[in-house]
Coordinates of N, CA and C in Angstrom, one line a residue:
M18 N 0.9 -1.2 0.0 CA 0.0 0.0 0.0 C 0.9 1.2 0.0
I19 N 0.5 2.2 -0.7 CA 1.2 3.5 -0.8 C 0.5 4.5 0.0
T20 N 1.2 5.2 0.9 CA 0.6 6.3 1.7 C 0.7 7.6 0.9
E21 N 0.0 8.6 1.4 CA 0.0 9.9 0.8 C 1.4 10.4 0.7
D22 N 2.1 10.3 1.8 CA 3.5 10.8 1.8 C 4.4 10.1 0.8
E23 N 4.2 8.8 0.7 CA 5.0 8.0 -0.3 C 4.6 8.4 -1.7
F24 N 3.3 8.7 -1.9 CA 2.8 9.1 -3.2 C 3.4 10.4 -3.6
L25 N 3.4 11.4 -2.7 CA 4.0 12.7 -3.0 C 5.5 12.6 -3.3
T26 N 6.2 11.8 -2.5 CA 7.6 11.5 -2.8 C 7.8 10.9 -4.2
L27 N 7.0 9.9 -4.5 CA 7.1 9.3 -5.8 C 6.8 10.3 -6.9
L28 N 5.9 11.2 -6.8 CA 5.6 12.2 -7.8 C 6.8 13.1 -8.0
D29 N 7.4 13.4 -6.9 CA 8.6 14.3 -6.9 C 9.8 13.6 -7.6
E30 N 10.1 12.4 -7.1 CA 11.3 11.8 -7.5 C 11.2 11.1 -8.9
E31 N 10.1 10.6 -9.2 CA 9.9 9.8 -10.5 C 9.4 10.7 -11.6
L32 N 8.6 11.7 -11.3 CA 8.0 12.5 -12.3 C 8.4 14.0 -12.3
S33 N 9.3 14.3 -11.3 CA 9.7 15.7 -11.1 C 8.6 16.7 -11.0
L34 N 7.5 16.2 -10.3 CA 6.4 17.1 -9.9 C 6.4 17.3 -8.4
S35 N 6.6 18.5 -8.1 CA 6.6 18.9 -6.7 C 5.2 19.4 -6.3
V36 N 4.5 18.6 -5.6 CA 3.1 18.9 -5.2 C 3.0 18.7 -3.7
A37 N 2.1 19.5 -3.2 CA 1.8 19.4 -1.7 C 0.6 18.6 -1.5
R38 N 0.4 18.2 -0.3 CA -0.8 17.4 0.1 C -2.1 18.0 -0.4
Q39 N -2.2 19.3 -0.3 CA -3.5 20.0 -0.7 C -3.7 19.9 -2.2
D40 N -2.6 19.7 -2.9 CA -2.7 19.6 -4.4 C -3.3 18.3 -4.8
L41 N -3.4 17.3 -4.0 CA -4.0 16.0 -4.3 C -5.5 16.2 -4.7
A42 N -6.1 17.2 -4.2 CA -7.5 17.5 -4.4 C -7.8 18.4 -5.6
R43 N -6.7 19.0 -6.2 CA -6.8 19.9 -7.3 C -7.0 19.2 -8.6
D44 N -7.7 19.8 -9.5 CA -7.9 19.2 -10.9 C -6.5 19.0 -11.5
I45 N -6.2 17.9 -12.0 CA -4.9 17.5 -12.6 C -4.5 18.6 -13.6
D46 N -5.4 19.0 -14.4 CA -5.0 20.0 -15.5 C -4.6 21.3 -14.9
S47 N -4.9 21.6 -13.7 CA -4.4 22.9 -13.1 C -3.1 22.8 -12.4
L48 N -2.5 21.6 -12.3 CA -1.2 21.4 -11.7 C -0.1 22.0 -12.5
P49 N 0.8 22.8 -12.0 CA 1.9 23.3 -12.7 C 2.8 22.2 -13.3
G50 N 3.1 22.2 -14.6 CA 4.0 21.2 -15.2 C 3.3 19.9 -15.6
W51 N 2.0 19.8 -15.3 CA 1.4 18.5 -15.7 C 1.1 18.5 -17.2
D52 N 1.4 17.3 -17.8 CA 1.0 17.1 -19.2 C 0.6 15.7 -19.4
S53 N 0.1 15.4 -20.5 CA -0.5 14.0 -20.8 C 0.5 12.9 -20.6
L54 N 1.8 13.2 -20.9 CA 2.8 12.1 -20.7 C 3.0 11.7 -19.3
H55 N 2.6 12.6 -18.3 CA 2.7 12.2 -16.9 C 1.8 11.0 -16.6
V56 N 0.7 11.0 -17.3 CA -0.3 9.9 -17.0 C 0.4 8.5 -17.3
L57 N 1.1 8.4 -18.5 CA 1.7 7.2 -18.8 C 2.9 6.9 -17.9
R58 N 3.7 7.9 -17.6 CA 4.8 7.6 -16.7 C 4.3 7.2 -15.3
L59 N 3.3 7.9 -14.9 CA 2.7 7.6 -13.6 C 2.1 6.1 -13.5
L60 N 1.5 5.7 -14.6 CA 1.0 4.4 -14.7 C 2.1 3.4 -14.5
G61 N 3.2 3.5 -15.3 CA 4.3 2.6 -15.2 C 4.9 2.6 -13.8
V62 N 5.1 3.7 -13.2 CA 5.7 3.8 -11.9 C 4.8 3.2 -10.8
L63 N 3.5 3.4 -10.9 CA 2.6 2.8 -9.9 C 2.5 1.3 -10.1
E64 N 2.5 0.8 -11.3 CA 2.4 -0.6 -11.6 C 3.7 -1.3 -11.0
A65 N 4.8 -0.7 -11.2 CA 6.1 -1.2 -10.7 C 6.0 -1.2 -9.2
R66 N 5.5 -0.1 -8.6 CA 5.5 0.0 -7.1 C 4.5 -0.9 -6.5
T67 N 3.3 -1.1 -7.1 CA 2.3 -1.9 -6.5 C 2.4 -3.4 -6.9
G68 N 3.1 -3.7 -8.0 CA 3.3 -5.0 -8.4 C 2.0 -5.6 -9.1
R69 N 1.1 -4.7 -9.5 CA -0.1 -5.1 -10.2 C -0.5 -4.1 -11.3
P70 N -1.2 -4.6 -12.3 CA -1.6 -3.7 -13.3 C -2.7 -2.7 -12.9
L71 N -2.7 -1.5 -13.5 CA -3.7 -0.5 -13.2 C -4.4 -0.2 -14.6
A72 N -5.6 0.1 -14.6 CA -6.4 0.4 -15.8 C -6.1 1.8 -16.3
L73 N -5.5 1.9 -17.5 CA -5.2 3.2 -18.1 C -6.5 4.0 -18.2
T74 N -7.6 3.4 -18.6 CA -8.8 4.2 -18.8 C -9.2 4.8 -17.5
E75 N -9.1 4.1 -16.3 CA -9.4 4.7 -15.0 C -8.5 5.9 -14.7
L76 N -7.2 5.7 -15.0 CA -6.3 6.8 -14.7 C -6.6 8.1 -15.6
L77 N -7.0 7.8 -16.8 CA -7.3 8.9 -17.7 C -8.6 9.6 -17.2
E78 N -9.5 8.9 -16.6 CA -10.7 9.5 -16.1 C -10.6 10.2 -14.8
A79 N -9.5 9.9 -14.1 CA -9.2 10.5 -12.7 C -9.0 12.0 -12.9
R80 N -9.7 12.8 -12.1 CA -9.5 14.3 -12.3 C -8.6 14.8 -11.2
T81 N -8.2 14.0 -10.2 CA -7.3 14.5 -9.2 C -6.2 13.5 -8.9
L82 N -5.1 13.9 -8.4 CA -4.0 13.0 -8.0 C -4.5 12.1 -6.8
G83 N -5.4 12.7 -6.0 CA -6.0 11.9 -4.9 C -6.8 10.7 -5.4
R84 N -7.5 10.9 -6.5 CA -8.2 9.8 -7.1 C -7.3 8.8 -7.7
V85 N -6.2 9.3 -8.3 CA -5.1 8.3 -8.8 C -4.6 7.5 -7.7
L86 N -4.3 8.1 -6.6 CA -3.8 7.4 -5.4 C -4.9 6.3 -5.0
E87 N -6.1 6.7 -4.9 CA -7.2 5.8 -4.6 C -7.2 4.5 -5.5
L88 N -7.0 4.8 -6.8 CA -7.0 3.7 -7.7 C -5.8 2.8 -7.5
A89 N -4.7 3.4 -7.1 CA -3.5 2.6 -7.0 C -3.5 1.7 -5.7
V90 N -4.2 2.2 -4.7 CA -4.3 1.4 -3.5 C -5.5 0.5 -3.4
R91 N -6.4 0.7 -4.3 CA -7.7 -0.1 -4.3 C -7.3 -1.6 -4.4
D92 N -8.0 -2.4 -3.6 CA -7.9 -3.8 -3.6 C -6.4 -4.3 -3.3
A93 N -5.7 -3.4 -2.6 CA -4.3 -3.8 -2.3 C -4.3 -4.7 -1.0

C-alpha cells in the first residue's frame, strides 16, 4: 500500500512534480507542469511500485491525484 507521503515523494522523484498534500484534491489539469505524458509515466511507476496492473482508462478519467492514489491502493 502506498501512503499519501510516499505518493508525494514518488511524484517528486519519479515525475519531477513537486506537489503538496493539498494539491492532491486539485484538478490535474491545473497542476503546474502537468502534461499528458505524466499519466503514462505515472501508470508505469505505480504498476512497478504496487506489483499489479492498473487500468489506463481509469487513470485517464481521474480528475485529481488523490483519485489516482485511490485507484493505486484499491484492492491492495
